[in-house]
Structures are given as C-alpha cells and as structure tokens.
CSV table of N, CA and C and ligand atoms in Angstrom, one decimal:
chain,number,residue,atom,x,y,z
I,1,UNK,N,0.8,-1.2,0.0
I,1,UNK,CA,0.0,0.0,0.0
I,1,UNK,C,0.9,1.3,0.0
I,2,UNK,N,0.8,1.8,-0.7
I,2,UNK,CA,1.6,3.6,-0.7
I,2,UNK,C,0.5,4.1,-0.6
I,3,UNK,N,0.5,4.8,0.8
I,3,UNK,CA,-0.9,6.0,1.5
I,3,UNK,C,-0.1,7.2,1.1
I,4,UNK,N,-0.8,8.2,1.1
I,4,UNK,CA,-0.3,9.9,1.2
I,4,UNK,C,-1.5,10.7,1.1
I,5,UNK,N,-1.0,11.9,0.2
I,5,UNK,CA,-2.1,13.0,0.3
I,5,UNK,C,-2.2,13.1,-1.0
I,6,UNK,N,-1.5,13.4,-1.8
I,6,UNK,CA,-1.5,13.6,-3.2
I,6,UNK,C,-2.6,14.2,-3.7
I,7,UNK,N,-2.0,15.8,-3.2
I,7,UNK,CA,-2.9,17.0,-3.4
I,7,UNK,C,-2.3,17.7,-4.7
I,8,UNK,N,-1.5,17.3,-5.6
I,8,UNK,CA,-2.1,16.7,-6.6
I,8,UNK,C,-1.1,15.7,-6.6
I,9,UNK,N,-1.4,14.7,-7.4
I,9,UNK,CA,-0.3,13.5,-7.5
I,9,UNK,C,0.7,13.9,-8.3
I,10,UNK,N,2.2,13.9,-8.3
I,10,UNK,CA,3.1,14.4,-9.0
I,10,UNK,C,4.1,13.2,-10.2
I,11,UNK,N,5.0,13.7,-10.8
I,11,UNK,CA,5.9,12.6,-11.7
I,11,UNK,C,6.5,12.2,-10.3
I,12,UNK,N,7.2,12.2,-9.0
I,12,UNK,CA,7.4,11.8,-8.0
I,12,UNK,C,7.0,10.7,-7.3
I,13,UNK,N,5.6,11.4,-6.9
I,13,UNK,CA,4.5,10.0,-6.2
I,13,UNK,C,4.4,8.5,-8.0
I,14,UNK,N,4.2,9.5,-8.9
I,14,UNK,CA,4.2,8.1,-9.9
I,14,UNK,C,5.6,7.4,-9.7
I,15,UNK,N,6.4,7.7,-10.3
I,15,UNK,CA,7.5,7.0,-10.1
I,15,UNK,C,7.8,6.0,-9.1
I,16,UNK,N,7.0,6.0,-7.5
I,16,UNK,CA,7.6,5.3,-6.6
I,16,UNK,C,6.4,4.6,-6.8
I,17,UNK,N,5.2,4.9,-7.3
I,17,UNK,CA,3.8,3.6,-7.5
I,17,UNK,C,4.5,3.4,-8.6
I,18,UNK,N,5.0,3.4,-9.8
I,18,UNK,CA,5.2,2.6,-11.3
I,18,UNK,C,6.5,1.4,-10.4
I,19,UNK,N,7.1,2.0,-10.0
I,19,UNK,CA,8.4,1.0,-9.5
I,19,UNK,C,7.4,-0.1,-8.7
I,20,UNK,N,6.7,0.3,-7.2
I,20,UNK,CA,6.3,-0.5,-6.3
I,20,UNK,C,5.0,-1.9,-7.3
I,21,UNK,N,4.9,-1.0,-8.2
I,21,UNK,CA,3.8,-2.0,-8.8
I,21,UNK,C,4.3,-3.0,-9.4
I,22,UNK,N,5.5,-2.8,-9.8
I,22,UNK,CA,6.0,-4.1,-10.1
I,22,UNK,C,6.8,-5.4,-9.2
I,23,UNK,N,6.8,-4.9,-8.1
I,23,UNK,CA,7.6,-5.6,-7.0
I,23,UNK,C,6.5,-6.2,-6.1
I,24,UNK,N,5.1,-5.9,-6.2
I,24,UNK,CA,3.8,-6.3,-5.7
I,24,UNK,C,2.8,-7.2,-6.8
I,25,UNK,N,2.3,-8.1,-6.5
I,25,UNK,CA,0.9,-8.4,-7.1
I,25,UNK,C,-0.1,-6.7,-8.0
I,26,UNK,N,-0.2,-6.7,-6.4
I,26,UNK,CA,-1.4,-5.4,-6.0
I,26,UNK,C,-0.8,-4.3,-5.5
I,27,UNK,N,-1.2,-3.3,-6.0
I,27,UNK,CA,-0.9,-2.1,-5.2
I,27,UNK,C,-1.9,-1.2,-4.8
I,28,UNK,N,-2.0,-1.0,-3.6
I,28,UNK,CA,-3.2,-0.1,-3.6
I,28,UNK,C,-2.7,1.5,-2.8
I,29,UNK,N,-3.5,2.6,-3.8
I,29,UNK,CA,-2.9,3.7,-3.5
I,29,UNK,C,-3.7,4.4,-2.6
I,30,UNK,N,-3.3,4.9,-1.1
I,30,UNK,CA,-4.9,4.8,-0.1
I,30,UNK,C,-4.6,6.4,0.1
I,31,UNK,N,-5.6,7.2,-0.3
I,31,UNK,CA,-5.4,8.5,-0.2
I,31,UNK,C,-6.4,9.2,0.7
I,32,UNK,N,-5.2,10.0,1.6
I,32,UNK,CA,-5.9,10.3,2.9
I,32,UNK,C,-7.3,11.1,2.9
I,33,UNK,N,-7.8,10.8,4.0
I,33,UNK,CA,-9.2,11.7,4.0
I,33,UNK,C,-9.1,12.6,4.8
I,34,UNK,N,-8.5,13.9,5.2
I,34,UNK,CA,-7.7,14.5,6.0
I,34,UNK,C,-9.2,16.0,6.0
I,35,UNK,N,-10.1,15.6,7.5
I,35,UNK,CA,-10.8,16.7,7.5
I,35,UNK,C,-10.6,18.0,8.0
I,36,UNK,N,-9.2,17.9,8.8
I,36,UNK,CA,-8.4,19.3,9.3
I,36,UNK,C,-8.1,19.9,8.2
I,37,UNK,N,-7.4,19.6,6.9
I,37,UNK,CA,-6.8,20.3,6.2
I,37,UNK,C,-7.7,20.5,5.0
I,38,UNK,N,-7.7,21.3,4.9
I,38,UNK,CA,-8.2,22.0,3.2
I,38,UNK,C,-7.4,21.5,2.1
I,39,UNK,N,-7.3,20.6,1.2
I,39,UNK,CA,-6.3,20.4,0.4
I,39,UNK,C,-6.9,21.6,-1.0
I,40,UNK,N,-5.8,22.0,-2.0
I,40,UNK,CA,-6.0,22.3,-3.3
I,40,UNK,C,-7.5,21.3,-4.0
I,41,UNK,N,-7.1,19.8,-4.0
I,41,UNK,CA,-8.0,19.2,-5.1
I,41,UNK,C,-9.2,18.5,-3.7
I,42,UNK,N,-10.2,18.4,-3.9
I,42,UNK,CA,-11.3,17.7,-3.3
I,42,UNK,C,-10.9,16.1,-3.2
I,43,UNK,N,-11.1,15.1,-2.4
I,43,UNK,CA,-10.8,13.6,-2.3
I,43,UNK,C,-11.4,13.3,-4.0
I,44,UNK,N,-12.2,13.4,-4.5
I,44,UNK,CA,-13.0,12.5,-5.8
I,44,UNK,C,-12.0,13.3,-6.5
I,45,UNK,N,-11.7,14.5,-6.6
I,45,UNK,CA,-10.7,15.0,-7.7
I,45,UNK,C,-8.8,14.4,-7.7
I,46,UNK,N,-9.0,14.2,-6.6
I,46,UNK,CA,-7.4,13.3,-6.4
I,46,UNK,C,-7.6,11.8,-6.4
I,47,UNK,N,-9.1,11.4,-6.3
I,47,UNK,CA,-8.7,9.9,-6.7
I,47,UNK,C,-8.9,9.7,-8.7
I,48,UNK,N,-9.7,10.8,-8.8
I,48,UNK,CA,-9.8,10.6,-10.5
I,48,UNK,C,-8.5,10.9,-11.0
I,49,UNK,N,-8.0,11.8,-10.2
I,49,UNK,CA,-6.0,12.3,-11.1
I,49,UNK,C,-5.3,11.0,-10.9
I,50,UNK,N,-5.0,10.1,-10.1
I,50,UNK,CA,-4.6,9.1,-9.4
I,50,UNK,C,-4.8,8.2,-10.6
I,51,UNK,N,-6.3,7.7,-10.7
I,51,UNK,CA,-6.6,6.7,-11.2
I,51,UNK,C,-6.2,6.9,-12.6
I,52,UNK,N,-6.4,7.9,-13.2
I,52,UNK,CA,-6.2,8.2,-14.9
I,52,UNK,C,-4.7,8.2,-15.2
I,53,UNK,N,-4.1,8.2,-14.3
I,53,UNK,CA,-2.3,8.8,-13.8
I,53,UNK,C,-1.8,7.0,-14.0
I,54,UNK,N,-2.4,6.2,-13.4
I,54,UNK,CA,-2.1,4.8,-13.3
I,54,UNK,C,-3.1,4.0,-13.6
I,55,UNK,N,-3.8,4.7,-14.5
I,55,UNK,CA,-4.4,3.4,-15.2
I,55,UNK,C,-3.8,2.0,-16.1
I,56,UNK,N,-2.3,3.0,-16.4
I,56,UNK,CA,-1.8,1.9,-17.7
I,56,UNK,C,-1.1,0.9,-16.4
I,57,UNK,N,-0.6,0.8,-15.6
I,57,UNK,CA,-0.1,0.0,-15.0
I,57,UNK,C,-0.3,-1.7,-14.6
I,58,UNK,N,-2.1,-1.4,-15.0
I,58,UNK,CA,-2.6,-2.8,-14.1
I,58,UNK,C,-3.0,-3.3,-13.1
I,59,UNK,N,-2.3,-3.3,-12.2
I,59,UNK,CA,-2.2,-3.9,-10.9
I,59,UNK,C,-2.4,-2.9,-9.7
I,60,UNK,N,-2.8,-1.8,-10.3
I,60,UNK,CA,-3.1,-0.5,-8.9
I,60,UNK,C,-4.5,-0.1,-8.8
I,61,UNK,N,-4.5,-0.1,-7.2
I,61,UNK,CA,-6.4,0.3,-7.4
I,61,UNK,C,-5.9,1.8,-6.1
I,62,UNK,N,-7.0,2.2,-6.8
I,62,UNK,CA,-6.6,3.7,-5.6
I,62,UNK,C,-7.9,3.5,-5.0
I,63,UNK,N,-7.6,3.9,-3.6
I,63,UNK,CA,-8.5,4.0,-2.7
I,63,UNK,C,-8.6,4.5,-1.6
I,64,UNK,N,-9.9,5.5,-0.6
I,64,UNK,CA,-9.2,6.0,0.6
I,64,UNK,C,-9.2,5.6,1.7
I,65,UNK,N,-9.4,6.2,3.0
I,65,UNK,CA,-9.1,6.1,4.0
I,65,UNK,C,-8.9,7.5,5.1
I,66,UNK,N,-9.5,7.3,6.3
I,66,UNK,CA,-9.3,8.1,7.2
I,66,UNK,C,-9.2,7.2,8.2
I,67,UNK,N,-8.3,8.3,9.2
I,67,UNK,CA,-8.3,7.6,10.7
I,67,UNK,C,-7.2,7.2,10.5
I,68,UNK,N,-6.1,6.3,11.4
I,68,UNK,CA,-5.0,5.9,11.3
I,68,UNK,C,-4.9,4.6,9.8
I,69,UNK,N,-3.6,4.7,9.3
I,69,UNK,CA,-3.5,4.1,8.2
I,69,UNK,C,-3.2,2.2,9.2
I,70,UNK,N,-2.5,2.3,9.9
I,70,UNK,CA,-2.9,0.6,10.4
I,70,UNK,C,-4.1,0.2,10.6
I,71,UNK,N,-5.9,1.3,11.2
I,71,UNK,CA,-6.7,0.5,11.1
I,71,UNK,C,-7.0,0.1,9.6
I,72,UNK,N,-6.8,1.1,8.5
I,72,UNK,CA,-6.7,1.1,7.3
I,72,UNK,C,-6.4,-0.8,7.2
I,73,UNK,N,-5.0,-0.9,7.1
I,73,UNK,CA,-4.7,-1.7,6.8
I,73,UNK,C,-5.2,-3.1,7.2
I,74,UNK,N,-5.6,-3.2,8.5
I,74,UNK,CA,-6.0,-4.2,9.2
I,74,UNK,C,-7.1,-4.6,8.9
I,75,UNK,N,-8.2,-3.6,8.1
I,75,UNK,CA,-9.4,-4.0,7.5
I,75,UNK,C,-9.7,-4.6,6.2
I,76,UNK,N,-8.0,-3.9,5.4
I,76,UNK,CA,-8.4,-4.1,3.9
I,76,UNK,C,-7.1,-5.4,4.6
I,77,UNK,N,-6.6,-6.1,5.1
I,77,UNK,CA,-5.5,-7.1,5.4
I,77,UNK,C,-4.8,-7.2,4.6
I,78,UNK,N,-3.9,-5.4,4.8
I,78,UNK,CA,-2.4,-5.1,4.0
I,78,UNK,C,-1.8,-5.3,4.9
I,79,UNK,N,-0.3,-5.5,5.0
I,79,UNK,CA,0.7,-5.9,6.0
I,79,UNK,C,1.9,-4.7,5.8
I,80,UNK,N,1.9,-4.6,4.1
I,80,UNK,CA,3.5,-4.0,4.0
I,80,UNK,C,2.8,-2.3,3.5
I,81,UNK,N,3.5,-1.5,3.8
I,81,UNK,CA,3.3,0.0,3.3
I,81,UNK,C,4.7,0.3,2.6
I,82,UNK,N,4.4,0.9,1.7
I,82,UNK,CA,5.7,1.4,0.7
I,82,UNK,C,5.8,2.8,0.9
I,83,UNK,N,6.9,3.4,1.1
I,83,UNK,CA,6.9,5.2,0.9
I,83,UNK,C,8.3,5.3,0.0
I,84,UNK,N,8.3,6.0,-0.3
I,84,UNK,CA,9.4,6.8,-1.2
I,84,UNK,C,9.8,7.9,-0.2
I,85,UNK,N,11.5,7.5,-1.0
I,85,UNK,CA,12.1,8.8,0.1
I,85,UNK,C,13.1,9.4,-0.3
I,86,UNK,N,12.9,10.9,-0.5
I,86,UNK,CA,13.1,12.1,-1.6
I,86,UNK,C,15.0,12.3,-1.0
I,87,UNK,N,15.1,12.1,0.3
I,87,UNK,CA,16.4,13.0,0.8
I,87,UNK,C,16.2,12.5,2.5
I,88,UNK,N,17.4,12.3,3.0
I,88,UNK,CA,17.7,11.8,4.4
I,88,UNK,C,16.3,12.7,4.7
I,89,UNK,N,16.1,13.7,5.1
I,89,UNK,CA,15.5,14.9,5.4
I,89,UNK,C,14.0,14.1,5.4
I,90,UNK,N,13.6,13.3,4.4
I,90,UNK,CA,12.5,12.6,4.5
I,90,UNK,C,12.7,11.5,5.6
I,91,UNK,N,13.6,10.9,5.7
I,91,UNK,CA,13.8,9.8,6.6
I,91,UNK,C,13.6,10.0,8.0
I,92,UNK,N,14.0,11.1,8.6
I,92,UNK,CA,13.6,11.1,10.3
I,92,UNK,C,12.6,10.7,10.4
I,93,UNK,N,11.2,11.6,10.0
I,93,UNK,CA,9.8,11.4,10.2
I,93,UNK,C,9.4,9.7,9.5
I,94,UNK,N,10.0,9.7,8.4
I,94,UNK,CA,8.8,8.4,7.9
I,94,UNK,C,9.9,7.2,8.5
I,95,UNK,N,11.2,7.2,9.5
I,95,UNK,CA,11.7,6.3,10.5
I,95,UNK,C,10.5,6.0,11.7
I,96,UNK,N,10.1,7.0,12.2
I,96,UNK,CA,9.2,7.6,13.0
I,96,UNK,C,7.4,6.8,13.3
I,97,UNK,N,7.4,6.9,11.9
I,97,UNK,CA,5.9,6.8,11.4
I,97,UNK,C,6.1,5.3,11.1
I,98,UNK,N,7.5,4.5,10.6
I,98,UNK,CA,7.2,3.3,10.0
I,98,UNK,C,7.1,2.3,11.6
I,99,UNK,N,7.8,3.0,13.1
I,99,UNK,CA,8.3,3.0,14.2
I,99,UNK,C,7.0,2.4,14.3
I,100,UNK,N,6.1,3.4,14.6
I,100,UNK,CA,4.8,3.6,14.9
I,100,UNK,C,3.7,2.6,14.6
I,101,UNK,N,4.3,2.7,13.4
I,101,UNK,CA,3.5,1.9,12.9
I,101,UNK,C,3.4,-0.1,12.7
I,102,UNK,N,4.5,-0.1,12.9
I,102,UNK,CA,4.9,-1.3,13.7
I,102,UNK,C,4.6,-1.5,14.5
I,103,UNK,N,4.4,-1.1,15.4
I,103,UNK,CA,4.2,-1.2,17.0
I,103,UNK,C,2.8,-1.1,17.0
I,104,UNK,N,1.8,-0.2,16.5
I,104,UNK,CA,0.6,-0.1,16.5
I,104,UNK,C,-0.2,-1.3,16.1
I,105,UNK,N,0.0,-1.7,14.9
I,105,UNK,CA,-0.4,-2.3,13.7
I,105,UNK,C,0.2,-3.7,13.2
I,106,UNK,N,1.6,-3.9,14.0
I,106,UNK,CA,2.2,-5.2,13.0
I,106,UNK,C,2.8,-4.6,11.4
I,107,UNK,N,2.6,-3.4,11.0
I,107,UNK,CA,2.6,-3.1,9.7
I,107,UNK,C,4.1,-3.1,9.4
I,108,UNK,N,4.5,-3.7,8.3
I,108,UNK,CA,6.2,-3.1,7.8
I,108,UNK,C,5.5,-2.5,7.3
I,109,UNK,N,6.9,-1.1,7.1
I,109,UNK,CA,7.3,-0.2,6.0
I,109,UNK,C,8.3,-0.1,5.2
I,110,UNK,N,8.1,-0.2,4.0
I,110,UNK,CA,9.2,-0.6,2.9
I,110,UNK,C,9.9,0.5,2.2
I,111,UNK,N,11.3,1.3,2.2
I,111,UNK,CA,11.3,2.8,1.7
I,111,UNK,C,12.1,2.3,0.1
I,112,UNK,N,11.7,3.0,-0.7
I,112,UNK,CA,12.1,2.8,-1.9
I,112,UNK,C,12.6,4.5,-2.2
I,113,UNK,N,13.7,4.5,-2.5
I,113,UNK,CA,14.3,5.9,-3.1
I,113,UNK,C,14.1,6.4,-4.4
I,114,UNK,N,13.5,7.5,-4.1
I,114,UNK,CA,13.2,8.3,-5.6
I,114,UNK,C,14.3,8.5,-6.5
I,115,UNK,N,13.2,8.2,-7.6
I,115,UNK,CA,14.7,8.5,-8.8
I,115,UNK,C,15.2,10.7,-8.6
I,116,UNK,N,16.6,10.2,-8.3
I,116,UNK,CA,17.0,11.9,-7.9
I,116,UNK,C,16.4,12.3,-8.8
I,117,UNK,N,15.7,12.3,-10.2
I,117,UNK,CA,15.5,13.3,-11.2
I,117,UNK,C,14.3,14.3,-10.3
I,118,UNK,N,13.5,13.3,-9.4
I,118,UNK,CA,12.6,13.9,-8.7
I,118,UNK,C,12.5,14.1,-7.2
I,119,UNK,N,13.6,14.5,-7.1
I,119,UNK,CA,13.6,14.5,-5.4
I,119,UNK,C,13.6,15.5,-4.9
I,120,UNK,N,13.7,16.7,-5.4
I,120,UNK,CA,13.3,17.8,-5.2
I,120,UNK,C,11.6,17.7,-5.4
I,121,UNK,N,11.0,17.3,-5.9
I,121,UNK,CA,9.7,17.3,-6.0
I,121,UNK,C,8.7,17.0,-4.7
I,122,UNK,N,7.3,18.2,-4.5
I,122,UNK,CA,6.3,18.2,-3.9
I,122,UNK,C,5.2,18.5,-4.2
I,123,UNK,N,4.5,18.1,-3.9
I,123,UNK,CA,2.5,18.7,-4.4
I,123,UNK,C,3.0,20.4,-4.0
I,124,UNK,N,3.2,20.5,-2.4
I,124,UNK,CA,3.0,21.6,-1.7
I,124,UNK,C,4.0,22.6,-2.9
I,125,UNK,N,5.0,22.2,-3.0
I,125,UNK,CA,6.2,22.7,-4.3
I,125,UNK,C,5.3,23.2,-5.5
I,126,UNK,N,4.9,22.3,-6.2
I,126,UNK,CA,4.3,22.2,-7.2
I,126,UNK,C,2.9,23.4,-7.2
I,127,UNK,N,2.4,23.6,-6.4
I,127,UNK,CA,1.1,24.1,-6.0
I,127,UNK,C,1.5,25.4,-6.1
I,128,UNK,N,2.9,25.6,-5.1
I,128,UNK,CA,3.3,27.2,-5.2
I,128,UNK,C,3.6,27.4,-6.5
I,129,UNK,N,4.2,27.2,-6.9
I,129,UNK,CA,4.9,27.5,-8.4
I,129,UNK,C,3.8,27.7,-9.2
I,130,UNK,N,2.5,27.0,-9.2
I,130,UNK,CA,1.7,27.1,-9.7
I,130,UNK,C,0.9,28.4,-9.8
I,131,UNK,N,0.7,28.2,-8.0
I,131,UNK,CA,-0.2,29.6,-7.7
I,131,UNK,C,0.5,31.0,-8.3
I,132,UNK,N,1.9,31.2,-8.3
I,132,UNK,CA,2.4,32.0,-8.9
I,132,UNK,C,2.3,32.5,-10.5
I,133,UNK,N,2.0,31.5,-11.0
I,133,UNK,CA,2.4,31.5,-12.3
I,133,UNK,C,3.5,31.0,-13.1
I,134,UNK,N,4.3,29.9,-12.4
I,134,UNK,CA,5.4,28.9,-12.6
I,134,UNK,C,4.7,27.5,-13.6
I,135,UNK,N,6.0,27.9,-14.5
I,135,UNK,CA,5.2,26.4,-15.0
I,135,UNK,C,5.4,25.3,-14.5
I,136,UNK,N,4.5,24.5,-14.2
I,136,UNK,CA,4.9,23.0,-13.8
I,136,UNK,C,4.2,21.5,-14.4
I,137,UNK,N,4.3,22.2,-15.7
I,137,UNK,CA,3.9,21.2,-16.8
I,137,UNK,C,4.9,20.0,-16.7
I,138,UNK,N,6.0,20.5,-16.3
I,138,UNK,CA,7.1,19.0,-16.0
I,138,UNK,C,7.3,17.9,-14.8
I,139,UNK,N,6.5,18.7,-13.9
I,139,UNK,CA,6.3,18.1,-13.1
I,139,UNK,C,4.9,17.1,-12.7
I,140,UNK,N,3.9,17.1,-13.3
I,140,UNK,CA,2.8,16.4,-13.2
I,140,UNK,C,2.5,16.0,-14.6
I,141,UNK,N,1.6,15.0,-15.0
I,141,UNK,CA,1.0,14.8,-16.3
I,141,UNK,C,-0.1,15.9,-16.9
I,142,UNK,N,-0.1,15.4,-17.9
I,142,UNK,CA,-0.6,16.2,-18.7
I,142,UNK,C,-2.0,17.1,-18.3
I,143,UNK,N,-2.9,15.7,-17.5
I,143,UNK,CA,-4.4,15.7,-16.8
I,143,UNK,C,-4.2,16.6,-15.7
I,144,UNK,N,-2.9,16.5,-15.0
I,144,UNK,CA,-3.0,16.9,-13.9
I,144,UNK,C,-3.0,18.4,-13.7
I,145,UNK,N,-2.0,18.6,-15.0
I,145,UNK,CA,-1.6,19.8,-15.1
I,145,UNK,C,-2.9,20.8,-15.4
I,146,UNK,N,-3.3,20.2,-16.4
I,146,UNK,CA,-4.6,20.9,-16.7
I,146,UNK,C,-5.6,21.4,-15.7
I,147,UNK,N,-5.8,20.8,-14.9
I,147,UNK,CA,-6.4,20.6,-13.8
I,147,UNK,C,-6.1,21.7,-12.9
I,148,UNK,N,-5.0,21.7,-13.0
I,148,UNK,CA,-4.0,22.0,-11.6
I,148,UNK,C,-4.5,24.1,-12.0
I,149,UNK,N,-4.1,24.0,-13.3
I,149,UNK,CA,-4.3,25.1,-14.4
I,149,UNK,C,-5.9,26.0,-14.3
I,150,UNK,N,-6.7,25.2,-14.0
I,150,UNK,CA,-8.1,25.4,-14.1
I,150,UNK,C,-8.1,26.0,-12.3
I,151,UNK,N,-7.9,24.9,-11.7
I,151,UNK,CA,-8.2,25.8,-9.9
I,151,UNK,C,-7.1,26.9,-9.8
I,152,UNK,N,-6.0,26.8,-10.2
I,152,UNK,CA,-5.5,28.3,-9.7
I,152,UNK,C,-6.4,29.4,-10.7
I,153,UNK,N,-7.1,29.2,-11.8
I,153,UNK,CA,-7.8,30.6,-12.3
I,153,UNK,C,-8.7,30.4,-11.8
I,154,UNK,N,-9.3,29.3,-11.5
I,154,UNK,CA,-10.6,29.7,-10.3
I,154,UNK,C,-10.3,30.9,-9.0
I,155,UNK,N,-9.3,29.9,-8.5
I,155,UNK,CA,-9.0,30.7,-7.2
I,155,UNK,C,-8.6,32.2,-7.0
I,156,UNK,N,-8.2,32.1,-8.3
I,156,UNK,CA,-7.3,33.4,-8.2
I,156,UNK,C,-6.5,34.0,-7.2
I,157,UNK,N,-5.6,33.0,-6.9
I,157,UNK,CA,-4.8,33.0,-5.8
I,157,UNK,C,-3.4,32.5,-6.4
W,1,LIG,O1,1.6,12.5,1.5
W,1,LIG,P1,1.8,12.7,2.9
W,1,LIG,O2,0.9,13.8,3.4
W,1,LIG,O3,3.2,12.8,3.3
W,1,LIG,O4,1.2,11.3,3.6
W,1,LIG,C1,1.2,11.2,5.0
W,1,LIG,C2,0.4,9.9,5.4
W,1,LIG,C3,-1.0,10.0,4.9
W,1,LIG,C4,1.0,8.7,4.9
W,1,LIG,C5,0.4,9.9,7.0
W,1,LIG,O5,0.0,11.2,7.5
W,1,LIG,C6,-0.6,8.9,7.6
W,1,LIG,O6,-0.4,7.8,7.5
W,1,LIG,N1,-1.8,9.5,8.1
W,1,LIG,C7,-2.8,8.7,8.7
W,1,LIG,C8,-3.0,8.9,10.2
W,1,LIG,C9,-2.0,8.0,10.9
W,1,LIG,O7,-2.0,6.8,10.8
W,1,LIG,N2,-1.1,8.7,11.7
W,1,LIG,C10,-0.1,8.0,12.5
W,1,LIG,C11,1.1,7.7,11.6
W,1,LIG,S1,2.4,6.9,12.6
C-alpha cells in the first residue's frame, strides 16, 4: 500500500507507484481523507487524477481512508506499506511513522528511493509554483496539469 495526500499527484508519487507496482501483485494507492486540512484538489478529484495517472499499470487500485493508516490496513489485510524517500531529510519522520506503525499495527514499512530526477519534488512545491504562475507542466502529467491550471484561475490566488 503507498498511502499519502496527493494534493495533486506528481511525476514523483508516480515514479515510486510505477516502481512499487511491479515488486507487488497489487498495489493499492490509499489517499488520505484529511478533515483538518483543506487540500488544493477535493478527495474524488485526487482519486480521478490518481486513477487516470495509473491506469496503464494494471495492478493498482486507488483507494481511501481516514483515521489511522494501520486501522486502514487491518481492515483491507495489507501488511506492507511502501513510501518513497526524496532526501535523508524525508527519513527522520517516515523512521518515525514506520516505528509507529509497527508497533501499533504489526505493519512493515518498505522505503524505496526516488529517482534523484525527482527529489526535489512536492505537491505543496508544485502548487506554489503554480499559484504563482510557474510552469509545472514537467512536473505532473498532462491531466494533472490541466487541472491544476483550471483551480489556480478559479481561485485566483
Ligand atoms: O503525502 P503525505 O501527506 O506525506 O502522507 C502522510 C500519510 C498520509 C502517509 C500519514 O500522514 C498517515 O499515515 N496518516 C494517517 C494517520 C496516521 O495513521 N497517523 C499516524 C502515523 S504513525
């Protein structure tokens, strides 16, 4: 399972689902349901970017979740969680969280390293650049971008 936020999904988050999906049967992409935060895209608008994003793959189903990701897991009877990890700097916390999550849940966590072409890469990154007027056509697909294109002239922000 690779859980996150993927407010919007980036060439980043793909890269570490196109890799994990082939080292898995199944992959399922469980995207948070986070009622404190306001994200950029709505939950149904980040699971249709997701889904259209990895459709050619096969073997990935996106799906969400709220509440801690081990009850998550315990329900749909996933064991292993995958994250990708951009820069040491990612590692303290998701050490932290895989800690945790072991202990909570029984769950392993499996860290798979981004290809450096994208490790500078973030939604939150991506979003500013956006809101600015930065292109970030290279950083998301084509759907995404579009998309991404349409709420910043909404917002006008
Ligand atoms: O894309 P993100 O925002 O870095 O993903 C973080 C995520 C969703 C993987 C993490 O916040 C999470 O698992 N949240 C669910 C709540 C939970 O289980 N918290 C305790 C983690 S030890």
């Amino acid at each position: 399972m690779c859980p996150g936020s993927f407010d919007p999904v980036t060439y980043g988050h793909l890269d570490v689902i196109e890799r994990a999906s082939k080292l898995y049967d199944e992959l399922v992409v469980a995207v948070l349901v986070n009622e404190h935060k306001q994200g950029m895209f709505d939950l149904a608008d980040r699971i249709e970017l997701i889904t259209e994003a990895t459709a050619a793959y096969g073997n990935v189903i996106v799906d969400s979740f709220s509440g801690l990701l081990v009850d998550y897991c315990r329900d749909t009877q996933t064991n292993t969680v995958l994250k990708g990890l951009r820069a040491t700097s990612d590692f303290d916390y998701e050490l932290q969280m895989a800690q945790m999550n072991r202990e909570l849940g029984g769950v392993e966590t499996v860290f798979l390293p981004t290809n450096p072409e994208h490790s500078y890469l973030s939604s939150s990154l991506v979003k500013e650049v956006a809101r600015f007027g930065g292109d970030v056509s290279r950083f998301v697909p084509a759907h995404v971008h579009a998309r991404l294109s349409e709420r910043v002239a909404q917002r006008g922000d």
